[in-house]
């Protein structure tokens, strides 16, 4: 038997506001150093932070593959300042994040 995939609604693809690589801002030089790190990426169209894990890095594209907790996988330009809004997913919330309602 194969691995069962959870059934989930597909969310709309986030529109990158900066589409051409020349306008991405200065490179941060992260490269492969953040592979395996948990991150949150802000999707402005959804007004939502999505959590995922950095799985690979493409030097030719200058992008990291983020596998999100909801099953979505996208190449994100995490290595360029201002190209996408993201944070490491540690215990401290992003300054402009909307924290989920707590049940405790």
mmCIF file of C-alpha atoms in Angstrom:
data_model
loop_
_atom_site.group_PDB
_atom_site.id
_atom_site.type_symbol
_atom_site.label_atom_id
_atom_site.label_comp_id
_atom_site.label_asym_id
_atom_site.label_seq_id
_atom_site.Cartn_x
_atom_site.Cartn_y
_atom_site.Cartn_z
ATOM 1 C CA UNK A 1 0.000 0.000 0.000
ATOM 2 C CA UNK A 2 0.969 3.574 -0.619
ATOM 3 C CA UNK A 3 1.060 6.438 1.780
ATOM 4 C CA UNK A 4 -2.365 8.014 2.163
ATOM 5 C CA UNK A 5 -2.461 11.730 1.503
ATOM 6 C CA UNK A 6 -4.799 13.787 3.692
ATOM 7 C CA UNK A 7 -7.702 15.358 1.867
ATOM 8 C CA UNK A 8 -7.432 19.139 2.068
ATOM 9 C CA UNK A 9 -8.748 22.149 0.281
ATOM 10 C CA UNK A 10 -6.136 23.646 -1.981
ATOM 11 C CA UNK A 11 -5.420 27.236 -1.096
ATOM 12 C CA UNK A 12 -4.818 29.775 -3.823
ATOM 13 C CA UNK A 13 -1.222 30.163 -4.906
ATOM 14 C CA UNK A 14 0.363 33.131 -3.172
ATOM 15 C CA UNK A 15 1.116 35.891 -5.604
ATOM 16 C CA UNK A 16 4.695 37.025 -5.245
ATOM 17 C CA UNK A 17 4.644 40.790 -5.201
ATOM 18 C CA UNK A 18 8.184 41.003 -6.539
ATOM 19 C CA UNK A 19 8.326 38.788 -9.588
ATOM 20 C CA UNK A 20 11.613 39.556 -11.238
ATOM 21 C CA UNK A 21 14.788 38.383 -9.567
ATOM 22 C CA UNK A 22 16.502 41.740 -10.060
ATOM 23 C CA UNK A 23 13.992 43.398 -7.706
ATOM 24 C CA UNK A 24 14.347 40.895 -4.871
ATOM 25 C CA UNK A 25 16.701 42.919 -2.742
ATOM 26 C CA UNK A 26 20.124 42.018 -1.497
ATOM 27 C CA UNK A 27 20.961 38.329 -1.052
ATOM 28 C CA UNK A 28 21.075 37.252 2.584
ATOM 29 C CA UNK A 29 23.522 34.421 1.920
ATOM 30 C CA UNK A 30 21.450 31.800 3.759
ATOM 31 C CA UNK A 31 21.692 29.120 1.071
ATOM 32 C CA UNK A 32 21.748 25.620 2.509
ATOM 33 C CA UNK A 33 22.343 26.842 6.082
ATOM 34 C CA UNK A 34 18.599 26.897 6.805
ATOM 35 C CA UNK A 35 17.749 23.449 5.418
ATOM 36 C CA UNK A 36 15.611 21.576 7.927
ATOM 37 C CA UNK A 37 14.574 24.778 9.718
ATOM 38 C CA UNK A 38 10.943 25.449 10.574
ATOM 39 C CA UNK A 39 9.657 28.711 9.097
ATOM 40 C CA UNK A 40 6.471 30.758 8.778
ATOM 41 C CA UNK A 41 5.766 32.520 5.494
ATOM 42 C CA UNK A 42 3.191 35.307 5.202
ATOM 43 C CA UNK A 43 0.749 34.970 2.310
ATOM 44 C CA UNK A 44 -0.711 38.455 1.909
ATOM 45 C CA UNK A 45 -3.602 37.312 -0.310
ATOM 46 C CA UNK A 46 -4.793 35.087 2.550
ATOM 47 C CA UNK A 47 -3.631 37.484 5.312
ATOM 48 C CA UNK A 48 -2.240 34.354 6.955
ATOM 49 C CA UNK A 49 1.077 32.968 8.170
ATOM 50 C CA UNK A 50 1.701 29.401 6.978
ATOM 51 C CA UNK A 51 4.139 27.103 8.769
ATOM 52 C CA UNK A 52 6.444 24.690 7.035
ATOM 53 C CA UNK A 53 9.922 23.242 6.777
ATOM 54 C CA UNK A 54 12.742 24.259 4.451
ATOM 55 C CA UNK A 55 13.561 21.058 2.554
ATOM 56 C CA UNK A 56 15.937 22.045 -0.241
ATOM 57 C CA UNK A 57 17.750 24.946 -1.860
ATOM 58 C CA UNK A 58 18.220 25.643 -5.561
ATOM 59 C CA UNK A 59 21.319 27.722 -6.237
ATOM 60 C CA UNK A 60 20.284 28.271 -9.852
ATOM 61 C CA UNK A 61 16.856 29.640 -8.846
ATOM 62 C CA UNK A 62 18.034 31.211 -5.588
ATOM 63 C CA UNK A 63 14.985 29.721 -3.868
ATOM 64 C CA UNK A 64 14.225 27.347 -1.036
ATOM 65 C CA UNK A 65 11.590 24.611 -1.264
ATOM 66 C CA UNK A 66 9.201 25.036 1.663
ATOM 67 C CA UNK A 67 6.948 22.075 2.437
ATOM 68 C CA UNK A 68 4.013 23.520 4.348
ATOM 69 C CA UNK A 69 2.150 21.735 7.128
ATOM 70 C CA UNK A 70 -1.021 21.691 4.990
ATOM 71 C CA UNK A 71 0.733 19.774 2.208
ATOM 72 C CA UNK A 72 1.432 22.726 -0.095
ATOM 73 C CA UNK A 73 4.990 22.911 -1.493
ATOM 74 C CA UNK A 74 6.383 26.070 -3.037
ATOM 75 C CA UNK A 75 9.757 27.496 -3.929
ATOM 76 C CA UNK A 76 10.212 30.662 -1.892
ATOM 77 C CA UNK A 77 12.898 33.360 -2.337
ATOM 78 C CA UNK A 78 13.807 33.282 1.376
ATOM 79 C CA UNK A 79 17.384 34.232 0.560
ATOM 80 C CA UNK A 80 16.490 37.720 -0.700
ATOM 81 C CA UNK A 81 15.717 40.618 1.615
ATOM 82 C CA UNK A 82 12.150 41.865 1.128
ATOM 83 C CA UNK A 83 11.152 39.305 -1.522
ATOM 84 C CA UNK A 84 8.815 37.454 0.830
ATOM 85 C CA UNK A 85 7.803 38.035 4.453
ATOM 86 C CA UNK A 86 8.953 35.128 6.602
ATOM 87 C CA UNK A 87 10.222 34.269 10.076
ATOM 88 C CA UNK A 88 11.877 31.318 11.743
ATOM 89 C CA UNK A 89 9.115 29.338 13.438
ATOM 90 C CA UNK A 90 10.244 29.463 17.026
ATOM 91 C CA UNK A 91 8.269 30.313 20.138
ATOM 92 C CA UNK A 92 8.171 34.073 19.590
ATOM 93 C CA UNK A 93 5.441 35.300 17.209
ATOM 94 C CA UNK A 94 6.224 37.520 14.276
ATOM 95 C CA UNK A 95 5.691 41.185 15.165
ATOM 96 C CA UNK A 96 2.810 41.645 12.736
ATOM 97 C CA UNK A 97 1.305 38.160 12.993
ATOM 98 C CA UNK A 98 -2.280 37.680 14.067
ATOM 99 C CA UNK A 99 -2.055 35.041 16.813
ATOM 100 C CA UNK A 100 -4.751 32.371 16.794
ATOM 101 C CA UNK A 101 -7.365 32.488 19.541
ATOM 102 C CA UNK A 102 -6.271 30.479 22.545
ATOM 103 C CA UNK A 103 -8.536 27.901 24.148
ATOM 104 C CA UNK A 104 -6.601 27.712 27.409
#
